[in-house]
Amino acid sequence: MTNRKRTLLVVVVTVLAAALFLAGCSGGEAAPGEGASLEEQTQTVPVGDAGAYTDVSVEGLATMREEETFPLINVHIPYEGEIEGTDLFIPYNEIEQNLDQLPEDKDARIVLYCRSGSMSAQAARTLVELGYTDVWNVDGGMIAWENSGRPLLNR
């Protein structure tokens, strides 16, 4: 291969590599989760033989809040902020002692969140074990909510 052909090959490969890199960095792509259906924003989490709860992304929660009404419950202790529109504050480890604050209908939707998602997942498991059938947990909690560019309130 001549030097001229080798140089031309290097130029072509470099241009193709640069084009692929720039295509991957284009700003026209949606953020993760944007434009996805609610079903694509959720995952079912089994709770033994008791049933299951649903993990929902913060994008999914934002979509749900536009269309549906349900109690949004912060279960994090100690208080470290809240998502605007939070209806109740019940410590995750006292959820069973506060059932009187929840809907009487065990088939009603309940959405729980905490700082990272672990306390609300524990509360969700408890509710499913108590017979609640439409329990949702915000995956990643307030950290994911804030990382998505959405504000937290701090009282």
Backbone as a ProteinNet text record, in pm:
[ID]
protein_1_A
[PRIMARY]
MTNRKRTLLVVVVTVLAAALFLAGCSGGEAAPGEGASLEEQTQTVPVGDAGAYTDVSVEGLATMREEETFPLINVHIPYEGEIEGTDLFIPYNEIEQNLDQLPEDKDARIVLYCRSGSMSAQAARTLVELGYTDVWNVDGGMIAWENSGRPLLNR
[TERTIARY]
85.6	0	90.2	57	138	107.5	198.3	178.4	53.3	25	-92.3	-220.5	-228.4	-345.4	-359.2	-246.8	-248	-299.2	-254.8	-298.9	-448	-493.4	-635	-718.1	-673.3	-743.7	-752.7	-644.1	-643.2	-742.3	-747.8	-840.2	-984.6	-1015.5	-1151.5	-1192.6	-1106.2	-1137	-1156.1	-1074.2	-1085.4	-1216.8	-1255	-1381.1	-1499.8	-1498	-1606.6	-1615.5	-1501	-1501.1	-1555.6	-1516.4	-1565.9	-1716.4	-1765.8	-1909.5	-1988	-1938.8	-2006.1	-2006.3	-1894.2	-1885.6	-1984.7	-1989.9	-2080.9	-2226.5	-2258.1	-2395.5	-2437.5	-2346.7	-2377.2	-2391.5	-2336.3	-2341.2	-2446.9	-2530	-2627.5	-2724	-2766.2	-2856.1	-3002.7	-3035.4	-3173.6	-3238.9	-3164.7	-3221.1	-3295.1	-3398.3	-3475	-3395.9	-3420.3	-3360.6	-3417	-3342.7	-3393.4	-3534.3	-3623.1	-3759.5	-3855.4	-3806.2	-3896.7	-3960.5	-4090.1	-4162.1	-4198.7	-4152.4	-4184.4	-4322	-4389.9	-4519.7	-4501.2	-4609.1	-4602.1	-4558.5	-4605.4	-4566.5	-4415.7	-4353.3	-4208.2	-4133	-4203.4	-4142.9	-4160.7	-4212.1	-4243.2	-4182.2	-4175.7	-4129.4	-4204	-4254.7	-4325	-4224.2	-4243.9	-4155.3	-4236.5	-4211	-4287.6	-4255.1	-4357.8	-4341.8	-4388.1	-4301.2	-4334.6	-4466.2	-4548.4	-4680	-4786.9	-4749.6	-4847.8	-4895.2	-4816.2	-4850.7	-4727.6	-4745.4	-4634.8	-4666.7	-4562.5	-4580.5	-4511.5	-4530.3	-4476.1	-4371.9	-4251.3	-4150.4	-4178.2	-4177.4	-4200.4	-4085.9	-4040.1	-3935.6	-3992.1	-3904.5	-3952.1	-4023.8	-3981.5	-4051.7	-4193.4	-4204.6	-4336.6	-4423.8	-4365.5	-4441.3	-4489.7	-4403.3	-4443.2	-4560.8	-4559.1	-4669.9	-4796.5	-4784.1	-4899.8	-4964.2	-4883.4	-4935.1	-5015.5	-4990.7	-5066.8	-5205.7	-5220.9	-5343.8	-5426.6	-5367.2	-5440.1	-5429.4	-5520.6	-5512.4	-5490.5	-5401.4	-5366.2	-5289	-5287.1	-5205.9	-5057.3	-4980.3	-4834.7	-4778.7	-4705.6	-4665.3	-4514.2	-4458.8	-4316.5	-4297.8	-4217.6	-4196.9	-4056	-3979	-3839.2	-3830.1	-3742.4	-3708.4	-3556.5	-3504.2	-3573.5	-3608.7	-3686.3	-3728.3	-3605.5	-3602.8	-3492.7	-3545.1	-3669.4	-3728	-3848.6	-3909.7	-4030.2	-4053.5	-4128.1	-4174.3	-4299.6	-4306.8	-4423.7	-4551.5	-4652.1	-4779.1	-4789.2	-4690	-4694.1	-4814.8	-4888.9	-5011.6	-4990.1	-4901.4	-4882.4	-4735.3	-4703.5	-4571.6	-4591.8	-4551.9	-4564.3	-4428.9	-4363.5	-4234.9	-4249.9	-4154	-4161.5	-4178.1	-4117.2	-4122.3	-4245.4	-4334	-4459	-4580	-4559.4	-4668.1	-4785.5	-4756.6	-4863.3	-4944.7	-4881.8	-4952.4	-5033	-5019.1	-5086.3	-5179.7	-5233.1	-5323.1	-5448.7	-5485	-5603.7	-5586.6	-5462.6	-5437.1	-5443.2	-5444.3	-5445.4	-5588.9	-5609	-5744.6	-5797.9	-5926.5	-5988.8	-5990.2	-6008.2	-6011.3	-5869	-5843.7	-5709.6	-5670.9	-5767	-5737.2	-5706	-5712.3	-5682.2	-5531.2	-5494.1	-5351.7	-5290.5	-5170.6	-5091.4	-4950.2	-4891.6	-4755.9	-4667.1	-4557.7	-4464.5	-4329.9	-4260.7	-4123.5	-4045.7	-3914.9	-3824.3	-3705.1	-3594.9	-3478.5	-3417.9	-3396.9	-3329.8	-3414.2	-3522.7	-3608	-3607.1	-3512.1	-3504.1	-3608.1	-3629.2	-3730.3	-3870.2	-3894.2	-4026.9	-4049	-3944.6	-3958.9	-3997.4	-3939	-3976.1	-4121.8	-4163.2	-4303	-4396.9	-4356.7	-4438.8	-4456.7	-4348.7	-4358.3	-4455.2	-4447.3	-4537.4	-4682.2	-4711.4	-4849.6	-4900.4	-4816.5	-4858.2	-4886.6	-4802	-4823.7	-4952.4	-4996.5	-5121.3	-5243.4	-5223.1	-5335.9	-5360.3	-5278.3	-5294.4	-5248.3	-5324.7	-5300.2	-5247.8	-5246	-5202.6	-5101.8	-4991.2	-4887.5	-4774.8	-4731.5	-4624.2	-4512	-4388.7	-4269.1	-4191.1	-4153	-4074.7	-3929.7	-3887.8	-3753.6	-3650	-3561.2	-3457.5	-3498.7	-3625.9	-3676.9	-3644	-3626.5	-3601.4	-3469.2	-3372.3	-3244.1	-3265.3	-3337.7	-3365	-3451.6	-3549.8	-3636.7	-3552.4	-3464.1	-3379.9	-3279.1	-3221.3	-3125.7	-3189.6	-3321.6	-3391.3	-3419.3	-3375.3	-3394.8	-3520	-3589.4	-3712.4	-3677.4	-3748.4	-3713.2	-3772	-3705.6	-3756.3	-3792.9	-3894	-3929.5	-3860.6	-3826.9	-3764.8	-3827.7	-3905.1	-3976.2	-3899.2
-117.1	0	123.3	219.1	339.3	431.2	524.5	621.9	703.4	735.6	817.4	741.1	613.8	532.4	513.4	491.9	475.4	602.1	718.4	846.4	866	832	844	751.6	629.9	535.2	587.5	644.4	700.7	816.5	901.1	1014.3	964.6	865.4	812	750.8	670.4	607.6	714.5	816.5	923.8	999.1	1029.7	1100.6	1014.8	885.9	796.6	786.8	775.4	767.7	896.5	1010.9	1139.1	1151.2	1105.4	1112.4	1025.4	905.5	818.1	879.1	938.6	1002	1117.1	1202.6	1316.9	1272.4	1166.5	1115.9	1069.3	1009	963.4	1076.9	1192.2	1306.6	1407.9	1379	1478.6	1511.6	1636	1682.3	1656	1595.3	1574.8	1454.6	1376.6	1257.7	1291.9	1215.9	1236.1	1184.3	1243.8	1195.1	1056.7	974.1	840.2	847.2	768.4	762.8	858.9	966.5	1062.9	1001.1	1018.4	966.9	820.1	753.7	612.3	600.5	490	467.9	440.3	453.9	427.6	283.5	191.2	50.8	33.3	112.4	104.9	170.3	245.7	315.9	239.4	117.2	42.3	-96.7	-154.6	-292.2	-353.6	-474.2	-544.8	-611.6	-593	-651.5	-749.5	-879.4	-977.7	-970.9	-998.7	-1002.8	-1141.4	-1238.9	-1375.5	-1419.9	-1484.4	-1530.5	-1423.4	-1309.6	-1206.5	-1126.4	-1118.9	-1036.6	-964.2	-838.8	-760.7	-612.8	-531.8	-387.5	-345.9	-221.1	-170.2	-63.4	-82.7	22.6	111.7	242.4	337.2	438.2	472.8	573.8	711.4	807.8	943.9	1001.1	961.9	1006.1	949.2	821.6	760	827.6	861.2	931.7	1066.4	1138.8	1269.5	1253.5	1150.1	1123.4	1089.4	1003.2	963.5	1083.8	1175.6	1290.7	1383	1380.4	1463.1	1406.6	1274.3	1209	1146.9	1112.3	1036.7	1103	1063.3	1107.6	985.5	999.2	894.3	960.1	898.6	956.2	933.3	1040.4	1034.9	1046.8	944.8	934.4	928.2	1021.2	1023.8	939.8	833.3	744.8	757.2	853.4	866.2	924.2	867.1	925	931.3	1038.6	1162	1242.8	1347.4	1432.7	1488.7	1471.3	1525.3	1593.4	1638.8	1704.9	1627.7	1680.4	1617	1658.2	1574	1604.8	1690.8	1797.1	1884.6	1804.1	1833.1	1763.4	1640.1	1619.4	1505.1	1518.7	1408.6	1409.7	1370.9	1276.2	1224.1	1199	1200.6	1163.7	1055	934.1	821	750.8	740.3	668.9	526	484.3	352.2	239.4	254.7	148.9	159.5	255.8	271	264.8	212.9	209.9	127	15.1	-73	-7.1	77.3	145.7	265.7	300.4	417.9	384.2	264.6	223	309	370.1	455.9	580.6	614.9	729.9	692.5	563.2	514.8	492	481.1	452.4	322.2	321	199.5	89	126.6	31.5	-18.8	-145.4	-201.2	-216.8	-190.5	-193.4	-54.4	47.8	184.7	200.6	281.5	306.6	390.1	350.3	421	431.1	550.5	569.1	615.6	542.5	568.9	614.8	698.4	733.2	768.2	765.3	805.9	874.8	881	949.4	872.9	740.1	662.7	550.8	516.2	407.7	285.3	274.6	152.9	150.8	262.3	265.5	249.4	312.8	300.7	160	92.8	-46.6	-134.9	-109.2	-186	-160.1	-34	0	-62.8	-64.2	-125.2	-274.3	-342.5	-485.7	-508.6	-423.7	-436.7	-422.5	-321.5	-300.5	-417	-470	-584.8	-704	-725.4	-835.4	-816.5	-690.9	-661.8	-664.8	-699	-714.7	-601.4	-497.6	-388.8	-438	-404.2	-462.8	-366.6	-237.1	-138.9	-43.1	-98.3	-21.7	6.6	132.2	175.3	236.6	215.7	268.3	349.1	471.1	555.3	507.2	447.4	391.2	503.2	495.3	597.2	713.2	722.6	821.7	966.4	1044.6	1187.8	1215.5	1126.5	1146.6	1142.3	1040.7	1031	1146.7	1186.7	1299.7	1424.8	1452.8	1571.9	1559.6	1440.7	1420.2	1435.5	1420.9	1438.7	1586.7	1674.2	1817.3	1871.2	1788	1831.5	1878.7	1979.9	2035.1	1954.3	1964.8	1912.9	2031.4	2013.8	2115	2079.4	2178.5	2155.6	2250.9	2196.5	2280.1	2292.4
0	0	0	-81.5	-90.5	26	50.8	159.1	137.3	11.6	-18.8	15.7	-19.3	11.2	163.1	231.2	376.8	444.2	398.3	452.8	428.5	307.9	275.7	364.9	389.4	475.3	618.7	669.7	804.4	813.3	712.3	711.4	711.2	628.8	620.6	754.2	813.7	943	1050.3	1050.7	1149.7	1133.7	1011.7	986.2	1029.4	998.3	1039.7	1191.9	1257.1	1403.8	1464.8	1409.8	1460.3	1437.9	1323.7	1294.8	1392.3	1419.5	1515.6	1655.5	1695.1	1826.5	1837.3	1737	1739.4	1736.9	1665.8	1662.9	1801.7	1874.7	2010.1	2108.9	2077.6	2169.4	2132.3	2033.4	1989.9	2101.4	2107.6	2213.1	2185.2	2074.1	2036.8	2102.2	2176.4	2236.3	2364.5	2394.2	2516.8	2635.5	2749.6	2872.6	2901.7	2979.3	3009.3	3066.8	3008.5	3059.5	2991.7	2933.9	2872.1	2749.3	2736.4	2621.6	2633.7	2737.1	2756.3	2822.1	2794.2	2856.5	3005.5	3081.2	3225.2	3250.2	3169.2	3186.6	3172.2	3084.8	3065.9	3181.2	3264.5	3377.2	3508.4	3501.1	3622.1	3619.1	3737.4	3751.9	3869.4	3851.5	3957.3	4050.1	4181.4	4281.4	4365.7	4351.4	4428.3	4577.4	4659	4804.5	4849.9	4834.2	4872.4	4813	4896	4851.5	4870.8	4928.9	4963.2	4842.7	4739.3	4624	4573.1	4534.1	4479.4	4492	4484	4470.5	4342.1	4303.7	4178.5	4206.7	4154.3	4154.3	4034.8	4056	3947.7	3946.3	3826.9	3813.6	3846.8	3867.6	3894.5	3772.6	3652.5	3532.1	3530.6	3571.1	3579.6	3682.7	3798.1	3901.5	3850.4	3782.1	3727.5	3631.7	3549.1	3457.1	3534.5	3634.8	3715.4	3783.4	3829.4	3903.9	3813.5	3684.2	3590.9	3566.8	3579.1	3535.6	3646.8	3758.7	3860.2	3996.6	4083.7	4222.1	4310.3	4403.6	4497.7	4610.8	4728.2	4834.3	4806.2	4817	4803.7	4944.5	4988.2	5128	5140	5217.4	5249.5	5375.5	5367	5481.4	5538.7	5488.4	5532.9	5673.3	5753.8	5884.1	5895.8	5948.7	5986.3	5861.1	5880.5	5769.5	5698	5564.3	5482.9	5357.6	5362.7	5247.6	5199.5	5091.4	5039.3	4895.3	4826.3	4692	4706.9	4628.2	4636	4613.9	4695	4683.8	4771.5	4856.4	4948	5039.6	5053.5	5132.8	5278.4	5302.4	5438	5467.2	5594.6	5643.2	5748.3	5714	5806	5808.3	5922.9	5927.6	5874.4	5793.4	5729.6	5830.7	5946.9	6047.3	6137.6	6108.5	6183.4	6090.4	5970.5	5872.1	5922.8	5988.6	6037	6147.8	6227.1	6335.6	6285.9	6158.6	6103.2	5988.1	5987.5	5879.3	5874.2	5987.9	5990.5	5903.6	5866.7	5779.8	5630.8	5602.1	5464.6	5418.1	5287.9	5238.5	5298.6	5332.2	5385.5	5282	5155.8	5045.9	5019.6	5046.9	5029.6	4882.9	4791.2	4648.1	4592.9	4678.5	4634.5	4616.1	4518.4	4493	4604.8	4647.4	4747.4	4691.4	4693	4643	4758.1	4778.3	4887.7	4832.1	4910	4874.7	5001	4988.3	5096.3	5030.1	5097	5042.2	4924.6	4942.1	4837.9	4779.1	4843.6	4796.7	4885.4	4978.5	5059.9	5171.9	5240.5	5346.9	5288.3	5174.2	5113	5058.1	5013.9	4969.9	5088.4	5204.7	5324.5	5361.7	5355.9	5386.3	5283.7	5157	5051.9	5078.4	5115	5147.7	5262.4	5365.3	5480	5436.2	5356	5311.3	5227.2	5140.1	5059.4	5150.4	5248.8	5343.2	5423.6	5438.6	5509.9	5418.7	5291.5	5201.1	5103.4	5104.2	5007.5	4870.8	4766.7	4635.3	4528.9	4556.4	4455.7	4518.7	4566.5	4635.4	4537	4534.2	4444.9	4527.4	4483.3	4547.7	4445.1	4481.3	4389.7	4392.4	4282.2	4270.2	4277	4373.1	4388.8	4476.5	4510.5	4605.1	4571.8	4678.6	4662.5	4591.3	4607.4	4538.8	4387.9	4340.6	4196.8	4148.6	4231.3	4196.2	4174.7	4267.9	4258.1	4143.6	4125.6	4016.1	3879	3871.8	3744.1	3714.7	3805.9	3785.6	3849.4	3923.6	3990.1	4130.6	4180.4	4312.3	4427.7	4540.9	4667.8	4754.9	4835.5	4935.5	5066	5142.7	5272.8	5371.7	5465.3	5561.9	5690.2
[MASK]
+++++++++++++++++++++++++++++++++++++++++++++++++++++++++++++++++++++++++++++++++++++++++++++++++++++++++++++++++++++++++++++++++++++++++++++++++++++++++++

